[in-house]
Short mmCIF file of C-alpha atoms and ligand atoms in Angstrom, two decimals:
data_model
loop_
_atom_site.label_atom_id
_atom_site.label_comp_id
_atom_site.label_asym_id
_atom_site.label_seq_id
_atom_site.Cartn_x
_atom_site.Cartn_y
_atom_site.Cartn_z
CA UNK A 1 -12.42 -119.03 -118.00
CA UNK A 2 -8.65 -118.60 -117.73
CA UNK A 3 -6.46 -121.74 -117.85
CA UNK A 4 -4.15 -120.47 -115.07
CA UNK A 5 -5.47 -118.67 -112.00
CA UNK A 6 -2.28 -118.02 -110.05
CA UNK A 7 -1.95 -114.35 -110.97
CA UNK A 8 -5.69 -113.71 -110.76
CA UNK A 9 -5.83 -115.23 -107.27
CA UNK A 10 -2.63 -113.63 -105.98
CA UNK A 11 -3.57 -110.13 -107.12
CA UNK A 12 -7.35 -110.48 -106.72
CA UNK A 13 -8.03 -109.29 -110.25
CA UNK A 14 -10.49 -110.62 -112.81
CA UNK A 15 -8.34 -110.77 -115.94
CA UNK A 16 -4.59 -111.59 -115.99
CA UNK A 17 -3.80 -108.49 -118.02
CA UNK A 18 -1.44 -105.88 -116.60
CA UNK A 19 -1.26 -102.43 -118.13
CA UNK A 20 2.47 -101.62 -118.47
CA UNK A 21 3.44 -98.84 -116.08
CA UNK A 22 4.52 -96.47 -118.83
CA UNK A 23 5.88 -93.41 -117.04
CA UNK A 24 4.69 -90.25 -118.74
CA UNK A 25 2.15 -92.12 -120.87
CA UNK A 26 -0.26 -93.86 -118.51
CA UNK A 27 -2.68 -91.31 -117.06
CA UNK A 28 -4.72 -91.77 -113.91
CA UNK A 29 -7.86 -92.21 -116.01
CA UNK A 30 -6.19 -94.92 -118.07
CA UNK A 31 -4.88 -96.89 -115.09
CA UNK A 32 -8.25 -96.61 -113.34
CA UNK A 33 -10.10 -97.75 -116.48
CA UNK A 34 -7.96 -100.91 -116.70
CA UNK A 35 -8.47 -101.63 -112.98
CA UNK A 36 -12.21 -101.09 -113.25
CA UNK A 37 -12.36 -103.44 -116.27
CA UNK A 38 -10.78 -106.20 -114.17
CA UNK A 39 -7.13 -105.92 -115.25
CA UNK A 40 -4.26 -104.53 -113.19
CA UNK A 41 -3.79 -100.83 -113.88
CA UNK A 42 -0.30 -99.51 -113.27
CA UNK A 43 1.12 -96.07 -112.81
CA UNK A 44 4.78 -95.31 -113.59
CA UNK A 45 6.22 -93.31 -110.68
CA UNK A 46 9.87 -93.92 -111.67
CA UNK A 47 10.72 -90.35 -112.74
CA UNK A 48 8.22 -88.55 -110.43
CA UNK A 49 9.19 -86.30 -107.55
CA UNK A 50 8.05 -87.93 -104.27
CA UNK A 51 5.30 -85.35 -103.62
CA UNK A 52 3.88 -85.84 -107.14
CA UNK A 53 4.00 -89.62 -106.77
CA UNK A 54 2.10 -89.46 -103.46
CA UNK A 55 -0.56 -87.22 -104.95
CA UNK A 56 -0.85 -89.46 -108.02
CA UNK A 57 -1.32 -92.66 -106.01
CA UNK A 58 -3.96 -91.05 -103.77
CA UNK A 59 -5.75 -89.74 -106.88
CA UNK A 60 -5.74 -93.20 -108.47
CA UNK A 61 -7.20 -94.66 -105.27
CA UNK A 62 -10.07 -92.21 -105.57
CA UNK A 63 -10.82 -93.43 -109.12
CA UNK A 64 -10.87 -97.16 -108.36
CA UNK A 65 -11.37 -99.47 -105.42
CA UNK A 66 -9.64 -102.31 -107.31
CA UNK A 67 -5.98 -103.37 -106.81
CA UNK A 68 -3.41 -100.97 -108.27
CA UNK A 69 0.24 -101.34 -109.29
CA UNK A 70 2.81 -98.63 -108.69
CA UNK A 71 6.13 -98.83 -110.54
CA UNK A 72 9.60 -97.55 -109.61
CA UNK A 73 13.10 -97.70 -111.13
CA UNK A 74 16.07 -99.39 -109.44
CA UNK A 75 18.90 -98.33 -111.76
CA UNK A 76 22.33 -97.46 -110.43
CA UNK A 77 22.37 -93.76 -109.48
CA UNK A 78 24.12 -91.74 -112.22
CA UNK A 79 27.54 -90.41 -111.39
CA UNK A 80 29.08 -87.39 -113.04
CA UNK A 81 31.70 -88.24 -115.66
CA UNK A 82 32.80 -84.94 -117.15
CA UNK A 83 34.66 -86.55 -120.06
CA UNK A 84 31.63 -88.55 -121.21
CA UNK A 85 29.28 -85.61 -120.67
CA UNK A 86 31.53 -83.31 -122.70
CA UNK A 87 31.88 -85.91 -125.45
CA UNK A 88 28.08 -86.19 -125.61
CA UNK A 89 27.68 -82.42 -125.98
CA UNK A 90 30.37 -82.43 -128.68
CA UNK A 91 28.56 -85.25 -130.48
CA UNK A 92 25.36 -83.21 -130.46
CA UNK A 93 26.95 -79.86 -131.37
CA UNK A 94 26.35 -80.18 -135.16
CA UNK A 95 22.64 -80.52 -134.40
CA UNK A 96 22.76 -77.47 -132.13
CA UNK A 97 24.32 -75.52 -135.01
CA UNK A 98 21.77 -76.84 -137.48
CA UNK A 99 18.88 -75.70 -135.28
CA UNK A 100 20.51 -72.35 -134.45
CA UNK A 101 21.00 -73.11 -130.75
CA UNK A 102 24.11 -71.72 -129.04
CA UNK A 103 26.08 -74.84 -128.15
CA UNK A 104 27.42 -73.08 -125.03
CA UNK A 105 23.95 -72.62 -123.46
CA UNK A 106 23.51 -74.24 -120.09
CA UNK A 107 21.43 -77.41 -120.30
CA UNK A 108 19.27 -78.91 -117.57
CA UNK A 109 20.76 -81.80 -115.60
CA UNK A 110 18.02 -84.39 -115.98
CA UNK A 111 18.55 -87.07 -113.36
CA UNK A 112 16.24 -89.65 -111.78
CA UNK A 113 17.05 -90.98 -108.32
CA UNK A 114 16.43 -94.73 -108.05
CA UNK A 115 13.95 -96.13 -105.49
CA UNK A 116 15.18 -94.77 -102.18
CA UNK A 117 14.16 -93.81 -98.65
CA UNK A 118 11.83 -91.02 -99.87
CA UNK A 119 10.05 -93.29 -102.35
CA UNK A 120 9.84 -96.11 -99.82
CA UNK A 121 8.04 -93.75 -97.43
CA UNK A 122 5.48 -93.06 -100.18
CA UNK A 123 4.83 -96.79 -100.48
CA UNK A 124 4.50 -97.14 -96.71
CA UNK A 125 2.04 -94.26 -96.61
CA UNK A 126 -0.07 -95.18 -99.66
CA UNK A 127 0.21 -99.00 -99.48
CA UNK A 128 -0.46 -99.87 -103.13
CA UNK A 129 -1.56 -103.49 -103.62
CA UNK A 130 1.33 -104.18 -105.98
CA UNK A 131 4.72 -102.52 -106.44
CA UNK A 132 6.70 -103.36 -109.57
CA UNK A 133 10.36 -102.58 -110.07
CA UNK A 134 12.27 -102.03 -113.33
CA UNK A 135 16.10 -102.37 -113.61
CA UNK A 136 16.46 -104.76 -110.65
CA UNK A 137 15.32 -104.38 -107.04
CA UNK A 138 16.03 -101.97 -104.20
CA UNK A 139 18.35 -103.12 -101.40
CA UNK A 140 16.96 -105.76 -99.06
CA UNK A 141 16.13 -103.33 -96.21
CA UNK A 142 13.95 -101.20 -98.52
CA UNK A 143 12.42 -104.29 -100.14
CA UNK A 144 11.47 -105.68 -96.71
CA UNK A 145 9.75 -102.40 -95.88
CA UNK A 146 7.72 -102.57 -99.12
CA UNK A 147 6.67 -106.10 -98.22
CA UNK A 148 5.85 -105.06 -94.65
CA UNK A 149 3.52 -102.43 -96.15
CA UNK A 150 1.52 -105.38 -97.54
CA UNK A 151 2.49 -104.91 -101.21
CA UNK A 152 3.02 -107.77 -103.64
CA UNK A 153 6.31 -107.36 -105.51
CA UNK A 154 6.83 -107.73 -109.25
CA UNK A 155 10.23 -107.48 -110.96
CA UNK A 156 11.28 -107.47 -114.62
CA UNK A 157 13.70 -110.09 -115.96
CA UNK A 158 15.18 -110.15 -119.45
CA UNK A 159 17.15 -113.38 -118.94
CA UNK A 160 16.76 -116.61 -116.98
CA UNK A 161 19.63 -115.54 -114.70
CA UNK A 162 17.79 -112.33 -113.83
CA UNK A 163 14.58 -114.27 -113.17
CA UNK A 164 16.41 -116.60 -110.77
CA UNK A 165 18.04 -113.62 -109.06
CA UNK A 166 14.67 -111.89 -108.61
CA UNK A 167 13.10 -115.03 -107.15
CA UNK A 168 16.04 -115.51 -104.78
CA UNK A 169 15.58 -111.92 -103.58
CA UNK A 170 11.92 -112.47 -102.79
CA UNK A 171 9.70 -111.18 -105.61
CA UNK A 172 6.17 -112.60 -105.79
CA UNK A 173 5.84 -112.36 -109.56
CA UNK A 174 8.36 -112.17 -112.41
CA UNK A 175 7.69 -110.16 -115.54
CA UNK A 176 9.59 -111.90 -118.36
CA UNK A 177 10.30 -109.00 -120.72
CA UNK A 178 11.24 -110.10 -124.23
CA UNK A 179 13.22 -108.34 -126.94
CA UNK A 180 10.03 -107.22 -128.71
CA UNK A 181 9.00 -104.98 -125.80
CA UNK A 182 8.60 -101.24 -126.18
CA UNK A 183 10.47 -98.80 -123.94
CA UNK A 184 13.41 -99.57 -121.68
CA UNK A 185 14.66 -103.11 -121.16
CA UNK A 186 14.60 -103.94 -117.45
CA UNK A 187 18.02 -105.57 -117.82
CA UNK A 188 20.11 -105.28 -114.66
CA UNK A 189 22.68 -108.08 -114.50
CA UNK A 190 24.52 -106.77 -117.53
CA UNK A 191 25.00 -103.10 -118.28
CA UNK A 192 26.28 -103.62 -121.82
CA UNK A 193 24.03 -101.94 -124.34
CA UNK A 194 25.55 -103.97 -127.17
CA UNK A 195 24.62 -107.22 -125.40
CA UNK A 196 21.06 -106.03 -124.87
CA UNK A 197 20.59 -104.91 -128.46
CA UNK A 198 21.80 -108.17 -129.97
CA UNK A 199 21.41 -110.98 -127.41
CA UNK A 200 18.27 -110.27 -125.38
CA UNK A 201 15.94 -113.25 -125.92
CA UNK A 202 12.54 -112.76 -127.52
CA UNK A 203 9.33 -113.32 -125.56
CA UNK A 204 8.60 -116.70 -127.23
CA UNK A 205 12.00 -118.08 -126.20
CA UNK A 206 12.29 -116.34 -122.82
CA UNK A 207 8.93 -117.07 -121.19
CA UNK A 208 9.07 -120.91 -121.15
CA UNK A 209 12.69 -120.86 -119.99
CA UNK A 210 11.80 -118.53 -117.11
CA UNK A 211 8.71 -120.63 -116.30
CA UNK A 212 10.98 -123.70 -116.04
CA UNK A 213 13.52 -121.89 -113.89
CA UNK A 214 11.33 -120.32 -111.16
CA UNK A 215 8.37 -121.28 -108.98
CA UNK A 216 6.65 -117.89 -108.78
CA UNK A 217 4.06 -116.91 -111.44
CA UNK A 218 5.48 -115.43 -114.63
CA UNK A 219 3.93 -112.52 -116.55
CA UNK A 220 4.88 -112.38 -120.23
CA UNK A 221 5.70 -108.95 -121.69
CA UNK A 222 6.87 -107.80 -125.10
CA UNK A 223 5.11 -107.81 -128.45
CA UNK A 224 1.72 -108.87 -127.07
CA UNK A 225 -1.07 -106.71 -128.44
CA UNK A 226 -4.18 -108.85 -128.94
CA UNK A 227 -5.92 -111.98 -127.74
CA UNK A 228 -3.73 -114.22 -129.88
CA UNK A 229 -0.60 -112.98 -128.12
CA UNK A 230 -2.22 -113.39 -124.70
CA UNK A 231 -3.33 -116.95 -125.52
CA UNK A 232 0.19 -117.72 -126.77
CA UNK A 233 1.67 -116.47 -123.47
CA UNK A 234 -0.56 -118.91 -121.56
CA UNK A 235 0.48 -121.72 -123.89
CA UNK A 236 4.09 -120.92 -122.93
CA UNK A 237 3.28 -121.31 -119.24
CA UNK A 238 2.76 -117.66 -118.28
CA UNK A 239 0.13 -116.87 -115.65
CA UNK A 240 -0.48 -113.40 -117.05
CA UNK A 241 0.58 -110.77 -119.54
CA UNK A 242 1.76 -107.16 -119.41
CA UNK A 243 0.94 -104.93 -122.38
CA UNK A 244 2.20 -101.44 -123.08
CA UNK A 245 2.38 -100.50 -126.76
CA UNK A 246 -1.14 -101.85 -127.34
CA UNK A 247 -2.50 -99.18 -124.98
CA UNK A 248 -0.60 -96.19 -126.42
CA UNK A 249 -3.43 -95.31 -128.82
CA UNK A 250 -6.12 -95.23 -126.11
CA UNK A 251 -7.72 -91.79 -125.88
CA UNK A 252 -6.79 -91.63 -122.17
CA UNK A 253 -3.07 -92.15 -122.89
CA UNK A 254 -0.76 -89.13 -122.72
CA UNK A 255 0.73 -90.12 -126.09
CA UNK A 256 1.37 -86.99 -128.20
CA UNK A 257 -0.35 -86.55 -131.55
CA UNK A 258 2.88 -86.97 -133.59
CA UNK A 259 3.67 -90.12 -131.58
CA UNK A 260 0.16 -91.48 -132.25
CA UNK A 261 0.50 -90.73 -135.97
CA UNK A 262 3.90 -92.44 -136.10
CA UNK A 263 2.56 -95.52 -134.30
CA UNK A 264 -0.35 -95.71 -136.73
CA UNK A 265 1.98 -95.46 -139.73
CA UNK A 266 4.55 -97.93 -138.36
CA UNK A 267 5.34 -101.24 -140.03
CA UNK A 268 6.41 -104.38 -138.18
CA UNK A 269 10.08 -103.51 -138.77
CA UNK A 270 9.84 -99.84 -137.77
CA UNK A 271 11.46 -100.13 -134.34
CA UNK A 272 14.91 -100.73 -132.95
CA UNK A 273 16.65 -100.86 -129.62
CA UNK A 274 18.62 -97.70 -129.02
CA UNK A 275 20.41 -96.11 -126.05
CA UNK A 276 20.83 -92.62 -127.48
CA UNK A 277 17.80 -91.01 -125.83
CA UNK A 278 18.54 -91.86 -122.20
CA UNK A 279 21.77 -93.88 -122.00
CA UNK A 280 19.93 -97.19 -121.50
CA UNK A 281 18.70 -99.48 -124.28
CA UNK A 282 15.05 -98.98 -125.10
CA UNK A 283 12.86 -99.86 -128.07
CA UNK A 284 11.53 -96.93 -130.10
CA UNK A 285 10.44 -96.15 -133.64
CA UNK A 286 13.55 -95.42 -135.63
CA UNK A 287 14.33 -91.74 -136.13
CA UNK A 288 17.15 -89.50 -137.29
CA UNK A 289 19.05 -89.13 -134.00
CA UNK A 290 19.03 -92.86 -133.32
CA UNK A 291 20.04 -93.67 -136.91
CA UNK A 292 22.86 -91.13 -137.08
CA UNK A 293 24.26 -91.40 -133.56
CA UNK A 294 23.26 -94.98 -132.70
CA UNK A 295 21.23 -97.06 -132.56
CA UNK A 296 23.79 -98.10 -129.88
CA UNK A 297 26.35 -95.42 -129.02
CA UNK A 298 29.35 -96.18 -126.83
CA UNK A 299 30.65 -94.00 -124.02
CA UNK A 300 27.39 -92.22 -123.21
CA UNK A 301 26.86 -90.51 -119.84
CA UNK A 302 25.04 -92.62 -117.23
CA UNK A 303 21.26 -93.10 -117.48
CA UNK A 304 19.39 -90.75 -117.75
CA UNK A 305 21.93 -87.91 -118.14
CA UNK A 306 21.99 -87.93 -122.00
CA UNK A 307 18.49 -86.43 -121.83
CA UNK A 308 19.82 -83.09 -120.52
CA UNK A 309 21.80 -81.97 -123.60
CA UNK A 310 19.06 -83.43 -125.81
CA UNK A 311 16.35 -81.30 -124.18
CA UNK A 312 17.02 -78.00 -126.07
CA UNK A 313 17.27 -79.86 -129.38
CA UNK A 314 14.07 -81.73 -128.76
CA UNK A 315 12.20 -78.61 -127.64
CA UNK A 316 13.31 -76.52 -130.64
CA UNK A 317 12.72 -79.28 -133.17
CA UNK A 318 9.27 -80.04 -131.78
CA UNK A 319 8.19 -76.40 -132.20
CA UNK A 320 9.02 -76.89 -135.90
CA UNK A 321 6.96 -80.08 -136.10
CA UNK A 322 10.15 -82.15 -136.31
CA UNK A 323 10.59 -85.33 -134.28
CA UNK A 324 14.28 -85.96 -135.07
CA UNK A 325 15.19 -85.81 -131.35
CA UNK A 326 11.99 -87.17 -129.78
CA UNK A 327 11.79 -90.79 -128.66
CA UNK A 328 8.62 -92.43 -129.91
CA UNK A 329 8.74 -95.51 -127.69
CA UNK A 330 7.14 -98.55 -129.27
CA UNK A 331 7.25 -102.32 -129.14
CA UNK A 332 7.36 -104.47 -132.25
CA UNK A 333 3.59 -105.05 -132.23
CA UNK A 334 2.49 -101.43 -132.72
CA UNK A 335 0.72 -102.24 -136.04
CA UNK A 336 -1.70 -104.35 -133.97
CA UNK A 337 -2.63 -101.33 -131.82
CA UNK A 338 -6.27 -100.25 -131.64
CA UNK A 339 -7.64 -96.83 -130.87
CA UNK A 340 -10.25 -97.46 -128.17
CA UNK A 341 -10.83 -96.56 -124.52
CA UNK A 342 -8.56 -98.46 -122.14
CA UNK A 343 -11.38 -100.22 -120.26
CA UNK A 344 -12.99 -101.37 -123.49
CA UNK A 345 -9.62 -102.53 -124.83
CA UNK A 346 -8.94 -104.55 -121.66
CA UNK A 347 -12.31 -106.33 -121.93
CA UNK A 348 -11.78 -106.94 -125.65
CA UNK A 349 -8.30 -108.38 -125.07
CA UNK A 350 -9.65 -110.68 -122.35
CA UNK A 351 -12.55 -111.88 -124.50
CA UNK A 352 -10.34 -112.45 -127.56
CA UNK A 353 -7.86 -114.46 -125.49
CA UNK A 354 -10.55 -116.57 -123.83
CA UNK A 355 -12.18 -117.30 -127.21
CA UNK A 356 -8.83 -118.23 -128.73
CA UNK A 357 -7.89 -120.48 -125.82
CA UNK A 358 -11.29 -122.23 -126.05
CA UNK A 359 -10.88 -122.75 -129.79
CA UNK A 360 -7.38 -124.14 -129.35
CA UNK A 361 -8.53 -126.64 -126.70
CA UNK A 362 -11.35 -128.02 -128.89
CA UNK A 363 -10.44 -131.05 -131.00
CA UNK A 364 -10.53 -130.24 -134.71
CA UNK A 365 -12.84 -132.36 -136.87
C1 FMN B 1 5.99 -95.95 -123.81
C2 FMN B 1 6.53 -96.98 -122.87
C3 FMN B 1 6.96 -96.58 -121.60
C4 FMN B 1 7.41 -97.54 -120.68
N1 FMN B 1 7.74 -97.13 -119.41
C5 FMN B 1 7.99 -98.07 -118.46
C6 FMN B 1 8.13 -97.69 -117.09
O1 FMN B 1 8.04 -96.53 -116.72
N2 FMN B 1 8.37 -98.69 -116.19
C7 FMN B 1 8.45 -100.01 -116.56
O2 FMN B 1 8.63 -100.88 -115.69
N3 FMN B 1 8.32 -100.37 -117.85
C8 FMN B 1 8.09 -99.45 -118.79
N4 FMN B 1 7.91 -99.84 -120.11
C9 FMN B 1 8.10 -101.27 -120.49
C10 FMN B 1 6.87 -102.08 -120.14
O3 FMN B 1 6.85 -102.36 -118.76
C11 FMN B 1 6.75 -103.43 -120.86
O4 FMN B 1 7.91 -104.18 -120.69
C12 FMN B 1 6.45 -103.28 -122.34
O5 FMN B 1 5.43 -102.33 -122.55
C13 FMN B 1 6.00 -104.61 -122.92
O6 FMN B 1 6.11 -104.62 -124.30
P1 FMN B 1 5.01 -104.02 -125.33
O7 FMN B 1 5.20 -102.54 -125.27
O8 FMN B 1 5.39 -104.63 -126.62
O9 FMN B 1 3.65 -104.43 -124.82
C14 FMN B 1 7.47 -98.91 -121.05
C15 FMN B 1 7.06 -99.28 -122.33
C16 FMN B 1 6.58 -98.35 -123.23
C17 FMN B 1 6.10 -98.80 -124.59
#
């Protein structure tokens, strides 16, 4: 059925469709539904406390006996930089005034530790079939322990150099994440937000270059939302696809109602890459904060510290039905999104892609 079986065979799945591990958006039910439909369901454990991550992985295991993917972040741990943190609060102070929030209130320090000893222990205990990493890889001692736990490793590359680096460090599968992708870019060999927002290659250009540069199977990600996109990824030499935005409208997704409405109203040019929500470049629907302060702001605190001073603004605005400070993550293909259960969507995507690939291989009269 599928023209390339490397991913299917390696991961023992039926369809080479990976649900993006969208932290905070993919629910257990959604990941399980994709697994049970023959795709690879993923759960985003990046921002979770270790105890929550352990519970979540065990719960997912109870919902499916198919292979599962568990995702973690490998960013550089944030360091305190008082000058940048003060400048960020100053930059936001007009919005505090506008919303009637005392700009001297104490704000939460929102930090996310990268994949570390505690998270590695979770992997060793729960032994997910696949572990995927965003923003690079953990150090080689931790990576060896993940491999020793029997997990296949996937890593995200946004350039050919990153793909080569990931292969050299032992990943089994490379996710080639193009410019179109929703959410955070996995970029890790350059930290420059300006580079990412203007020079990151698109999926169509990136995937064949990565395929030529590495021997491991490549999964195409970014802007793929139906069978046509999946078929195109195979034509480019990918052995599979990873889709995120396409699943955000599924009833099982934890996408908020205003986010769903905005995705449904979005046009093809509604998104941009911005770093103002977290300090790292990510694709979202454009909104007031990103337009006025970004889309790319210089001198921000380290990822994910900008979220702390944004939290009171976001909370207050949301109670007023205002999404000026809320990131509505989205890839460029959100207008192709369909509102249907995740299992059904996975089967539909697979069938559409297979039909399209068959049609393309038939000689035209
Ligand atoms: C809402 C949202 C959240 C995301 N969260 C994560 C995450 O936690 N970990 C990760 O590796 N990738 C994350 N991504 C990026 C995806 O892995 C993937 O690159 C992207 O969904 C592909 O592009 P698409 O959204 O156009 O399908 C996220 C993407 C979206 C849209």
